[in-house]
Coordinates of C-alpha atoms in Angstrom, one line a residue:
X562 CA 32.0 -2.1 69.1
X563 CA 31.9 0.4 71.9
X564 CA 34.9 0.5 74.2
X565 CA 33.6 0.4 77.8
X566 CA 35.8 -1.2 80.5
X567 CA 34.5 -4.2 82.4
X568 CA 35.4 -5.1 85.9
X569 CA 38.1 -7.8 86.4
X570 CA 36.5 -8.9 89.6
X571 CA 33.9 -11.0 87.8
X572 CA 36.6 -13.2 86.3
X573 CA 39.3 -13.4 89.0
X574 CA 37.7 -16.4 90.6
X575 CA 37.5 -18.2 87.3
X576 CA 41.3 -18.2 86.6
X577 CA 42.1 -21.6 88.0
X578 CA 45.3 -23.4 87.0
X579 CA 45.1 -24.4 83.4
X580 CA 44.2 -28.0 82.6
X581 CA 46.2 -29.2 79.5
X582 CA 47.3 -32.7 80.4
X583 CA 46.7 -35.8 78.4
X584 CA 44.8 -38.6 80.1
X585 CA 46.1 -42.1 80.2
X586 CA 44.6 -45.6 80.7
X587 CA 44.9 -45.3 84.5
X588 CA 42.6 -42.3 84.9
X589 CA 39.5 -44.4 85.3
X590 CA 41.3 -46.7 87.8
X591 CA 42.0 -43.9 90.3
X592 CA 38.5 -42.5 90.2
X593 CA 39.1 -39.4 88.0
X594 CA 37.1 -38.5 85.0
X595 CA 39.3 -38.7 81.9
X596 CA 37.3 -36.0 80.2
X597 CA 38.7 -33.5 82.8
X598 CA 42.1 -33.8 81.2
X599 CA 40.7 -32.1 78.1
X600 CA 39.2 -29.1 79.8
X601 CA 40.8 -25.7 79.1
X602 CA 40.8 -22.7 81.4
X603 CA 43.1 -20.7 83.6
X604 CA 46.7 -19.5 82.9
X605 CA 49.4 -20.8 80.6
X606 CA 52.8 -19.8 81.9
X607 CA 55.1 -21.9 79.7
X608 CA 55.0 -23.6 76.3
X609 CA 52.0 -25.9 75.9
X610 CA 51.0 -27.9 72.8
X611 CA 47.6 -29.3 72.4
X612 CA 46.8 -32.8 71.0
X613 CA 44.9 -32.8 67.7
X614 CA 43.7 -36.4 68.4
X615 CA 41.4 -35.2 71.3
X616 CA 38.6 -32.7 71.5
X617 CA 39.0 -29.9 74.1
X618 CA 36.3 -28.2 76.1
X619 CA 36.9 -24.5 77.0
X620 CA 35.3 -24.0 80.4
X621 CA 36.4 -20.5 81.2
X622 CA 39.0 -17.8 80.3
X623 CA 42.2 -19.3 78.9
X624 CA 45.0 -16.8 79.4
X625 CA 48.4 -17.1 77.6
X626 CA 50.7 -15.1 79.8
X627 CA 53.7 -13.0 79.0
X628 CA 56.6 -15.3 77.9
X629 CA 54.3 -18.3 77.3
X630 CA 53.3 -20.0 74.1
X631 CA 50.2 -21.9 73.1
X632 CA 50.6 -24.2 70.2
X633 CA 47.5 -25.6 68.5
X634 CA 48.2 -28.3 65.9
X635 CA 46.4 -28.8 62.6
X636 CA 43.0 -30.5 63.0
X637 CA 42.5 -29.6 66.7
X638 CA 38.9 -28.8 67.8
X639 CA 38.1 -26.7 70.8
X640 CA 34.5 -26.5 71.9
X641 CA 33.5 -23.7 74.3
X642 CA 30.9 -23.7 77.0
X643 CA 28.3 -21.0 76.7
X644 CA 29.0 -17.8 78.4
X645 CA 30.8 -14.4 78.4
X646 CA 33.7 -16.0 80.4
X647 CA 34.6 -18.6 77.7
X648 CA 37.4 -17.0 75.7
X649 CA 41.1 -17.3 74.8
X650 CA 43.2 -14.2 75.5
X651 CA 46.9 -13.9 74.6
X652 CA 48.6 -11.2 76.7
X653 CA 51.4 -8.9 75.7
X654 CA 54.6 -11.0 75.3
X655 CA 52.6 -14.2 74.9
X656 CA 52.2 -16.1 71.7
X657 CA 49.6 -18.3 70.0
X658 CA 50.5 -20.6 67.1
X659 CA 47.4 -21.9 65.3
X660 CA 48.9 -24.3 62.9
X661 CA 45.9 -25.3 60.8
X662 CA 46.1 -26.4 57.2
X663 CA 43.7 -26.4 54.3
X664 CA 43.0 -30.1 54.8
X665 CA 43.0 -29.9 58.6
X666 CA 42.0 -26.4 60.0
X667 CA 41.8 -25.6 63.6
X668 CA 38.2 -25.2 64.9
X669 CA 37.0 -23.1 67.8
X670 CA 33.3 -23.4 68.2
X671 CA 30.3 -24.0 70.5
X672 CA 29.9 -27.1 72.6
X673 CA 26.4 -27.8 71.5
X674 CA 24.6 -28.5 68.3
X675 CA 22.4 -25.7 66.8
X676 CA 24.2 -23.0 68.8
X677 CA 23.4 -19.4 68.3
X678 CA 25.5 -16.3 67.8
X679 CA 27.2 -15.1 71.0
X680 CA 27.5 -18.6 72.5
X681 CA 31.0 -18.0 73.7
X682 CA 33.6 -15.2 73.6
X683 CA 36.2 -15.6 70.9
X684 CA 39.9 -15.1 70.5
X685 CA 41.7 -11.9 71.7
X686 CA 45.3 -11.0 71.2
X687 CA 47.1 -8.2 73.0
X688 CA 50.2 -6.8 71.4
X689 CA 52.8 -4.1 71.9
X690 CA 52.3 -2.2 68.6
X691 CA 51.4 1.5 68.6
X692 CA 47.9 3.0 69.2
X693 CA 46.7 6.5 68.3
X694 CA 48.2 9.1 70.6
X695 CA 51.0 6.7 71.7
X696 CA 48.7 5.5 74.4
X697 CA 48.1 2.1 75.9
X698 CA 44.7 0.5 76.2
X699 CA 42.8 -1.9 78.4
X700 CA 41.2 -5.0 77.0
X701 CA 37.5 -4.3 76.6
X702 CA 36.2 -7.6 78.1
X703 CA 38.6 -7.4 81.1
X704 CA 40.4 -4.2 82.0
X705 CA 43.2 -5.9 84.0
X706 CA 45.1 -6.5 80.8
X707 CA 47.0 -3.9 78.7
X708 CA 47.8 -3.6 75.0
X709 CA 49.7 -1.2 72.8
X710 CA 53.3 0.2 72.9
X711 CA 56.0 1.2 70.6
X712 CA 56.9 -2.0 68.7
X713 CA 55.2 -2.0 65.3
X714 CA 56.9 -5.3 64.5
X715 CA 55.8 -7.0 67.7
X716 CA 55.2 -10.8 67.2
X717 CA 52.2 -12.5 68.9
X718 CA 52.6 -15.7 67.0
X719 CA 51.0 -17.2 63.9
X720 CA 47.4 -18.1 62.9
X721 CA 46.7 -20.1 59.8
X722 CA 43.5 -21.9 58.8
X723 CA 41.3 -21.1 61.8
X724 CA 37.5 -21.4 62.1
X725 CA 35.9 -19.2 64.9
X726 CA 32.2 -20.0 65.1
X727 CA 29.3 -18.7 67.3
X728 CA 31.5 -16.0 69.0
X729 CA 30.5 -12.6 70.4
X730 CA 29.1 -13.3 73.9
X731 CA 28.2 -10.2 75.7
X732 CA 27.8 -9.1 79.4
X733 CA 25.8 -6.0 78.3
X734 CA 24.9 -4.2 75.2
X735 CA 28.2 -2.2 75.5
X736 CA 30.6 -5.0 76.6
X737 CA 30.9 -7.6 73.9
X738 CA 33.4 -10.0 72.4
X739 CA 34.1 -10.1 68.7
X740 CA 35.1 -13.2 66.7
X741 CA 38.7 -12.1 66.5
X742 CA 39.9 -9.1 68.5
X743 CA 43.3 -7.7 67.7
X744 CA 44.5 -5.2 70.3
X745 CA 47.7 -3.4 69.4
X746 CA 49.0 -6.5 67.5
X747 CA 52.2 -6.0 65.6
X748 CA 53.1 -6.9 62.0
X749 CA 55.5 -9.6 63.2
X750 CA 52.3 -11.6 63.8
X751 CA 51.0 -13.8 60.9
X752 CA 47.3 -14.1 60.4
X753 CA 46.0 -15.8 57.2
X754 CA 43.0 -17.9 56.2
X755 CA 40.4 -17.3 58.9
X756 CA 36.7 -18.1 58.7
X757 CA 34.3 -16.4 61.2
X758 CA 30.7 -17.6 60.8
X759 CA 27.7 -16.7 62.9
X760 CA 29.2 -14.3 65.4
X761 CA 27.6 -11.6 67.4
X762 CA 29.0 -8.1 67.4
X763 CA 31.9 -7.7 64.8
X764 CA 33.6 -10.4 62.8
X765 CA 37.0 -8.9 63.3
X766 CA 38.0 -5.7 65.1
X767 CA 41.4 -4.0 65.0
X768 CA 42.2 -1.8 68.0
X769 CA 45.3 0.0 66.8
X770 CA 48.4 -2.0 65.8
X771 CA 49.9 -2.8 62.5
X772 CA 49.2 -6.5 61.9
X773 CA 48.3 -7.6 58.4
X774 CA 45.5 -10.1 57.8
X775 CA 45.0 -12.0 54.6
X776 CA 42.2 -14.2 53.4
X777 CA 39.3 -13.5 55.8
X778 CA 35.7 -14.8 55.4
X779 CA 33.0 -13.4 57.7
X780 CA 29.5 -14.8 57.4
X781 CA 26.4 -13.4 59.3
X782 CA 28.2 -11.1 61.7
X783 CA 25.6 -9.3 63.8
X784 CA 27.2 -5.9 63.7
X785 CA 30.2 -4.9 61.5
X786 CA 32.0 -7.3 59.3
X787 CA 35.3 -5.5 59.4
X788 CA 36.0 -2.9 62.2
X789 CA 39.1 -0.6 62.5
X790 CA 39.8 1.9 65.3
X791 CA 42.4 3.4 67.6
X792 CA 45.1 4.0 65.1
X793 CA 45.2 0.8 63.1
X794 CA 47.7 1.0 60.2
X795 CA 48.0 -2.4 58.6
X796 CA 46.5 -4.1 55.5
X797 CA 43.5 -6.4 55.2
X798 CA 43.8 -8.3 51.9
X799 CA 41.2 -10.6 50.4
X800 CA 38.2 -10.0 52.7
X801 CA 34.8 -11.4 52.0
X802 CA 31.7 -10.6 54.1
X803 CA 28.3 -12.2 53.6
X804 CA 24.8 -11.8 55.0
X805 CA 23.0 -14.9 53.9
X806 CA 19.4 -15.0 52.7
X807 CA 17.1 -14.9 55.7
X808 CA 19.6 -13.4 58.0
X809 CA 18.5 -10.5 60.2
X810 CA 20.8 -8.4 62.3
X811 CA 19.8 -7.4 65.9
X812 CA 22.1 -4.3 65.7
X813 CA 21.0 -0.7 65.0
X814 CA 23.7 0.2 62.5
X815 CA 25.5 -2.9 61.1
X816 CA 28.1 -2.1 58.5
X817 CA 30.4 -3.8 56.1
X818 CA 33.4 -1.6 57.2
X819 CA 33.4 0.7 60.2
X820 CA 36.5 2.7 60.7
X821 CA 37.4 5.2 63.4
X822 CA 40.7 7.1 63.5
X823 CA 40.8 7.1 67.3
X824 CA 39.0 5.3 70.1
X825 CA 35.3 6.1 70.0
X826 CA 36.1 9.5 68.3
X827 CA 37.0 11.0 71.6
X828 CA 40.6 12.0 70.7
X829 CA 40.5 13.8 67.3
X830 CA 43.7 15.6 67.9
X831 CA 45.9 12.5 68.6
X832 CA 48.8 11.7 66.3
X833 CA 48.7 8.3 64.6
X834 CA 45.1 8.1 63.6
X835 CA 44.0 4.9 61.7
X836 CA 45.5 4.8 58.3
X837 CA 44.8 1.4 56.8
X838 CA 44.5 -0.4 53.5
X839 CA 41.9 -2.9 52.2
X840 CA 42.7 -4.8 49.0
X841 CA 40.1 -7.0 47.3
X842 CA 37.0 -6.9 49.3
X843 CA 33.5 -8.2 48.6
X844 CA 30.3 -7.4 50.7
X845 CA 27.6 -9.9 49.6
X846 CA 24.1 -9.0 50.8
X847 CA 21.8 -11.9 50.0
X848 CA 19.0 -11.0 52.3
X849 CA 15.8 -10.0 50.4
X850 CA 15.5 -6.2 50.1
X851 CA 13.7 -4.7 53.1
X852 CA 13.9 -1.3 54.8
X853 CA 12.8 -2.6 58.2
X854 CA 15.4 -2.3 61.0
X855 CA 17.8 -5.3 61.0
X856 CA 17.1 -6.2 57.4
X857 CA 19.3 -3.7 55.8
X858 CA 23.0 -2.7 56.1
X859 CA 23.3 0.8 57.4
X860 CA 26.5 1.7 55.6
X861 CA 28.6 -0.5 53.3
X862 CA 31.6 1.7 54.1
X863 CA 31.7 4.0 57.1
X864 CA 35.0 5.9 57.3
X865 CA 34.9 8.5 60.1
X866 CA 36.5 10.2 63.1
X867 CA 39.8 10.9 61.4
X868 CA 40.3 7.5 59.8
X869 CA 42.2 7.4 56.5
X870 CA 41.3 4.5 54.3
X871 CA 42.8 3.2 51.1
X872 CA 40.3 0.7 49.7
X873 CA 41.2 -1.0 46.4
X874 CA 39.0 -3.3 44.3
X875 CA 35.9 -3.3 46.5
X876 CA 32.6 -4.8 45.4
X877 CA 29.2 -4.9 47.0
X878 CA 26.6 -7.2 45.4
X879 CA 23.4 -9.2 46.1
X880 CA 19.7 -8.4 46.3
X881 CA 19.9 -7.0 49.8
X882 CA 19.2 -3.5 51.0
X883 CA 21.8 -1.0 52.0
X884 CA 21.3 2.6 53.1
X885 CA 24.6 4.4 52.2
X886 CA 27.3 3.1 50.0
X887 CA 30.2 5.3 51.3
X888 CA 29.7 7.6 54.2
X889 CA 32.6 9.7 55.6
X890 CA 30.6 11.8 58.0
X891 CA 29.9 11.6 61.7
X892 CA 29.0 13.8 64.7
X893 CA 32.5 13.2 66.2
X894 CA 34.4 14.0 63.1
X895 CA 34.7 13.1 59.4
X896 CA 37.0 10.6 57.8
X897 CA 40.3 11.8 56.5
X898 CA 39.7 13.7 53.2
X899 CA 42.9 12.1 51.7
X900 CA 41.2 8.7 51.8
X901 CA 41.1 6.9 48.4
X902 CA 38.3 4.5 47.9
X903 CA 37.3 2.5 44.8
X904 CA 34.1 0.4 44.8
X905 CA 31.7 -1.2 42.5
X906 CA 28.0 -1.2 43.5
X907 CA 26.3 -4.3 42.0
X908 CA 23.4 -4.4 44.4
X909 CA 20.2 -5.2 42.5
X910 CA 18.2 -3.0 45.0
X911 CA 18.7 0.7 44.9
X912 CA 20.3 2.4 47.9
X913 CA 17.8 3.9 50.4
X914 CA 20.3 6.6 51.3
X915 CA 23.3 8.1 49.5
X916 CA 26.0 6.8 47.2
X917 CA 28.7 9.1 48.5
X918 CA 28.7 11.4 51.5
X919 CA 31.9 13.2 52.5
X920 CA 35.0 14.7 51.0
X921 CA 37.6 12.2 49.7
X922 CA 38.7 10.5 46.5
X923 CA 35.8 8.2 46.2
X924 CA 35.3 6.4 42.9
X925 CA 32.2 4.4 42.2
X926 CA 32.5 2.5 39.0
X927 CA 31.8 -0.8 37.3
X928 CA 34.4 -3.5 36.9
X929 CA 35.7 -4.4 40.3
X930 CA 36.0 -8.1 41.0
X931 CA 36.4 -7.9 44.8
X932 CA 37.7 -10.9 46.7
X933 CA 38.1 -14.3 45.1
X934 CA 36.2 -17.2 46.5
X935 CA 38.4 -20.1 45.6
X936 CA 40.8 -19.2 48.4
X937 CA 38.1 -20.2 50.9
X938 CA 37.5 -23.7 49.5
X939 CA 39.1 -25.1 52.7
X940 CA 36.1 -23.8 54.7
X941 CA 33.6 -25.9 52.8
X942 CA 31.4 -22.8 52.5
X943 CA 29.1 -22.9 49.4
X944 CA 29.2 -19.6 47.6

């Protein structure tokens, strides 16, 4: 994802007081529409807990303010209206607790059947953990909000068993949501068991920070499955990315992993470049082999612009087409040569580009098992 700031003015009018009340039997008697009580938008300034027994409609930006907490119980469903302005944003000092379980995950999805990628925004969390260069950043989709700081252990809450579907709405080709955007999020935050199907732009993107993410399934992301930038230094463990048979990307250079050391490669001399670890990853390309634009993955692993990657037990498989397996080069700087990457290439179609490009400890060998699939049984996805 490119990092281009977007004017706050477009959204200022949308931030009405948040509606999070529960309707009662008297609502119809006084002329109000009880469904209004289940609409979400605006600003949360205290502790609010949703009700899993009702279905919520996200009608605009829902902002969790500094000092506030949004609790979402197991089994809760939030459906979002179409548009760039439908998203949930947790500000620095705010917390979100998504308390899903394997039997009752929390679902955030489109408000219509047969929705397409990019129907609504997604979930964004702004933390106080360090960025490259010790800088602070401005949230891409709304530059009124800051992220980054000096607290690597910053705690923005807990997310377990969450489905984020049909995310990635855009205002332009350069200003887009991801499924899950983690801006300077600290490692005091817990994120485990997340399923992101059918999203535009990236499945997940880390802008700096140190948060660790475990058990992540991304299906049919339009751009990158897993994206790291701006000094991210945590661990992604058990990551599975899939392009299904028949899926075609609209992006020019979709990747399994895209990693930059600093933001957009514009600050190669900054201290604290991205230095992250991926353990147990599978990239599964099921699309029939084709070298036409959108039908093939540009790079399975793209590590560039000062990023240092430690990638253990990675596997790429399927009949789909990929150009490069591992590419460490870029016009704005190569990946860190001390990177250590171990990957098995089990694609049944030959690469159209190169197996390895760049200087690093890159091992391509048989035997890697990648990410297990049984950990995603709760999603209902058929592997």
